[in-house]
Every structure is written in C-alpha cells, then in structure tokens.
Short mmCIF file of C-alpha atoms in Angstrom, two decimals:
data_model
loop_
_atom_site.label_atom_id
_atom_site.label_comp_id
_atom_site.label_asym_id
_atom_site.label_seq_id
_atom_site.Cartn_x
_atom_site.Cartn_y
_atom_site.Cartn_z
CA UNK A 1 -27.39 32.47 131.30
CA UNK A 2 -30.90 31.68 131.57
CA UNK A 3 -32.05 32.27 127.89
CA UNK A 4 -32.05 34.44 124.85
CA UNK A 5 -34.67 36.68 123.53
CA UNK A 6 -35.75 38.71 120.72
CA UNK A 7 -37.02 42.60 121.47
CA UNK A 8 -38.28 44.12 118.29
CA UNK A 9 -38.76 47.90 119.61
CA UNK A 10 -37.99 51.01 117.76
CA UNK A 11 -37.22 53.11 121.38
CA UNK A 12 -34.12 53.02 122.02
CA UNK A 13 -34.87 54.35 125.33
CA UNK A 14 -37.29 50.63 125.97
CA UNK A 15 -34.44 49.11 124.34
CA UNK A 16 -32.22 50.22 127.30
CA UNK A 17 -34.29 50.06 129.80
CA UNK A 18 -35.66 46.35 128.48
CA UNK A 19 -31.83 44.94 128.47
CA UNK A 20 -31.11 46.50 131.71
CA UNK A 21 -33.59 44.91 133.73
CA UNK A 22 -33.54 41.04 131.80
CA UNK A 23 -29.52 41.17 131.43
CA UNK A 24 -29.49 41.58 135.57
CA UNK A 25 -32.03 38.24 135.99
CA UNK A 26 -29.56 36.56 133.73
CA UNK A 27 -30.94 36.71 130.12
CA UNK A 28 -29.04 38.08 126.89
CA UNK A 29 -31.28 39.85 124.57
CA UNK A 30 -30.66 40.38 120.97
CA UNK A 31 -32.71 43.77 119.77
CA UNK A 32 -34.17 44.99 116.23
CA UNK A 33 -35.41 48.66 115.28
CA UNK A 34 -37.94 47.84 112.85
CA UNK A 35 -40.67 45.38 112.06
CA UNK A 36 -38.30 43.80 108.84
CA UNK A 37 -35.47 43.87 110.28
CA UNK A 38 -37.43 41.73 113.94
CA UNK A 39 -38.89 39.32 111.41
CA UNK A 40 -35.72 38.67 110.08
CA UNK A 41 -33.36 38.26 112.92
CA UNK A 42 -36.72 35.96 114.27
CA UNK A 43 -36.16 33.63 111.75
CA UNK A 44 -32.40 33.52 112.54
CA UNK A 45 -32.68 33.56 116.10
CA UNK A 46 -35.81 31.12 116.48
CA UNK A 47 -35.96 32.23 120.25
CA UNK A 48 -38.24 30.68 122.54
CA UNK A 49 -39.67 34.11 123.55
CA UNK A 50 -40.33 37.47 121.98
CA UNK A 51 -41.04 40.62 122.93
CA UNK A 52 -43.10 42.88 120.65
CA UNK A 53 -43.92 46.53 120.02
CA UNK A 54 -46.61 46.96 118.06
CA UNK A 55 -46.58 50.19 116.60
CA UNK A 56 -43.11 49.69 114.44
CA UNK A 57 -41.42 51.28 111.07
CA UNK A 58 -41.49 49.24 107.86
CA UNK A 59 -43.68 46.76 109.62
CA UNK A 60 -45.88 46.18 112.62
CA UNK A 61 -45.83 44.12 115.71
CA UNK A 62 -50.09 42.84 114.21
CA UNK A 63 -48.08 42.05 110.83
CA UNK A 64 -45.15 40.25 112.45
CA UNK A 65 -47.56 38.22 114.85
CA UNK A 66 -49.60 37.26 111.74
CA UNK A 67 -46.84 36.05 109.61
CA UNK A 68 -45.26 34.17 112.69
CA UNK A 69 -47.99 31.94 113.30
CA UNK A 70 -48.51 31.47 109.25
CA UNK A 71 -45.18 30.08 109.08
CA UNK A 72 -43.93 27.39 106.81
CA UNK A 73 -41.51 26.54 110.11
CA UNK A 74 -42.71 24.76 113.35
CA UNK A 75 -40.47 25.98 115.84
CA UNK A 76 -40.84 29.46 114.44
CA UNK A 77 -44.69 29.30 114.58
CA UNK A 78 -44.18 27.96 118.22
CA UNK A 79 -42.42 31.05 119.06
CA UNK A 80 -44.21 33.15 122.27
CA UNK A 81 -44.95 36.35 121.22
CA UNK A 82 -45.46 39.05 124.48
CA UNK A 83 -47.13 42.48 123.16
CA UNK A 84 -45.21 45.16 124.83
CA UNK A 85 -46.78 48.57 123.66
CA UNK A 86 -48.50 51.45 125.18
CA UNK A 87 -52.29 50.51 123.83
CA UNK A 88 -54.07 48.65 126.76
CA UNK A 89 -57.82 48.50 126.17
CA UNK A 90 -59.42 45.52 125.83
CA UNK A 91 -59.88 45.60 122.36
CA UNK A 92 -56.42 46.26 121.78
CA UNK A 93 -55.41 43.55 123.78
CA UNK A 94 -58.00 41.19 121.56
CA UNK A 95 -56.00 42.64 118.42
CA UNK A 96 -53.49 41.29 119.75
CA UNK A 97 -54.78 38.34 120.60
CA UNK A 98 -56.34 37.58 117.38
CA UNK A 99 -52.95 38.50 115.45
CA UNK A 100 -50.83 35.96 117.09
CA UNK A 101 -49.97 37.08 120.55
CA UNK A 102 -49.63 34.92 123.50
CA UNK A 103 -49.60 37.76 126.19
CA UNK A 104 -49.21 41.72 126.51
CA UNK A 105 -47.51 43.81 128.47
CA UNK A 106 -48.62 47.37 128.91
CA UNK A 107 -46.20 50.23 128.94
CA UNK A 108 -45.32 51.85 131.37
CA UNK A 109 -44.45 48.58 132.98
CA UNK A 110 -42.80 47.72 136.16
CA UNK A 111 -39.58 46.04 136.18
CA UNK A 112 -40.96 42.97 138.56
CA UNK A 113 -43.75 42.45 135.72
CA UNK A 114 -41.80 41.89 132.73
CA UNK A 115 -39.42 39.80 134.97
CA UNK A 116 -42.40 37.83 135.81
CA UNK A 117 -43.82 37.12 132.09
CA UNK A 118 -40.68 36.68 130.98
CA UNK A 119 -39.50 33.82 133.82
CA UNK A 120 -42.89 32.28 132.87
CA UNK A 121 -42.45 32.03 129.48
CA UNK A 122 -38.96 30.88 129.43
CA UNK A 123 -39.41 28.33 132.02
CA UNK A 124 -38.29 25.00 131.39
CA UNK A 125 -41.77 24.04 132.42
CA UNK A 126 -43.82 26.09 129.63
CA UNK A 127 -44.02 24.34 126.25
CA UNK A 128 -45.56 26.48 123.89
CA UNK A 129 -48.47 24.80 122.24
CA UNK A 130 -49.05 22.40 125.16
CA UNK A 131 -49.02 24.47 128.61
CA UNK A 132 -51.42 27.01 128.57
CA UNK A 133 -50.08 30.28 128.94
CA UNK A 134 -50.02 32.75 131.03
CA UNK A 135 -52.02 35.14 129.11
CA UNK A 136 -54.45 32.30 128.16
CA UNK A 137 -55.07 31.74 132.10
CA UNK A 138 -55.75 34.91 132.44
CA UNK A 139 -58.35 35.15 129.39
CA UNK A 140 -59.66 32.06 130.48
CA UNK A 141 -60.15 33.42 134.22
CA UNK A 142 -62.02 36.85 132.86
CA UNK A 143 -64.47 34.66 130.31
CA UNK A 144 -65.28 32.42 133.99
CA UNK A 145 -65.78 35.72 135.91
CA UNK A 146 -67.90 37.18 133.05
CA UNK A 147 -69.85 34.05 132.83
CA UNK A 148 -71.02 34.12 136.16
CA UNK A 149 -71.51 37.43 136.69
CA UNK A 150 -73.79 36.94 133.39
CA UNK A 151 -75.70 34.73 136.23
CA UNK A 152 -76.25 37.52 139.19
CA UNK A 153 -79.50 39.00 138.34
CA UNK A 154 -79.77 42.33 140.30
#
C-alpha cells in the first residue's frame, strides 16, 4: 500500500470513480459525504493528503480548508488539501488558494492527472510546510511569466 487518503465528496459517482483509479496505483481511500462528517473523519484520520470538493452539504470544502489550517493540531494543519471541484477560473482557484488549499484539480479530470498530484503529494520526498508544492510551483511559475510579460512593451 502506498498511502491513505481522505476524499470528502458528496458524488457518489466521483466517489467511485476516485477509488477506482487510486485503489489500482496502490492507495486505500477512506470517503465522507458531507463537509461535517470530512472534517471529522480528518481529524481521526490525520492523512497526509486530502482531496476536497468544494461545493458540499452541511459544510463546504472553503469552510473545511479554513478551519484546517486554523487548527489547534500541527499535523492536522500540515495536512495537503487538493481542491477537486468543477469551478476552474482563476479566481476560483485563488478562493481556493486563499482558504487553505495547496492545489486544485478541475473536474472533469483525467485519470493520469489525479494519479500525478496525488504521487506528488504523497511522496516520501514532499514535506508539507518545507517542499514547495506542486501547486505553489506552478503559482510561482505564472507570477514569473506575468512578470515578464509585464516587461514586453508592444
């Protein structure tokens, strides 16, 4: 087994799809239907990695993010948070962002891409609060590419 991670999604259908792919690469997933019922079995759990709808009953993925990294518990504020949800823009993804999130995932997804974020984030390698992500690489990579195409006067 190569790890064990939270999905807090209220699809069933994502839920199935989700375990399909990560249980074949070797990873056992524990699931939740609802925001309260995610934060809960988070606390429990304390996995390494999490992955997050957004748009949730009794409480959302923003709400959960928020009260994560506001935690009276280290290794629970430590814990890597991956948006999975539908809402892409860029100012979604900065909700996100701002909430607590260390990445995003846009549905639909391809099965090779949440294998990917996943296998970064649990990597032995990655220690959350010291490597930088692989979210924050990419956000760091856009602010370079904005900053010198701030430059090109046309």
């Amino acid at each position: 087994m190569k790890g064990e991670l939270l999905l807090i999604e209220d699809s069933h259908n994502t839920q199935m799809i989700v375990s399909k792919i990560l249980e074949r690469q070797g990873y056992l997933l524990q699931m939740e239907l609802n925001g309260v019922a995610g934060l809960k079995k988070l606390e429990e759990m304390k996995p390494k990695v999490v992955l997050l709808d957004i748009s949730l009953p009794e409480m959302d993925g923003m709400e959960i993010a928020r009260r994560v990294r506001e935690h009276a518990n280290e290794e629970i504020r430590s814990t890597i948070l991956i948006a999975l949800t539908a809402m892409g823009t860029t100012g979604d993804r900065d909700r996100f962002y701002d909430a607590g999130c260390d990445d995003h995932l846009p549905k639909p997804f391809r099965a090779a891409q949440l294998v990917e974020i996943v296998d970064a984030y649990m990597s032995p390698d990655f220690v959350p609060g010291k490597s930088l992500s692989p979210g924050a690489r990419r956000r760091q990579k856009l602010k370079e590419m904005a900053a010198l195409l701030s430059l090109i006067h046309i």
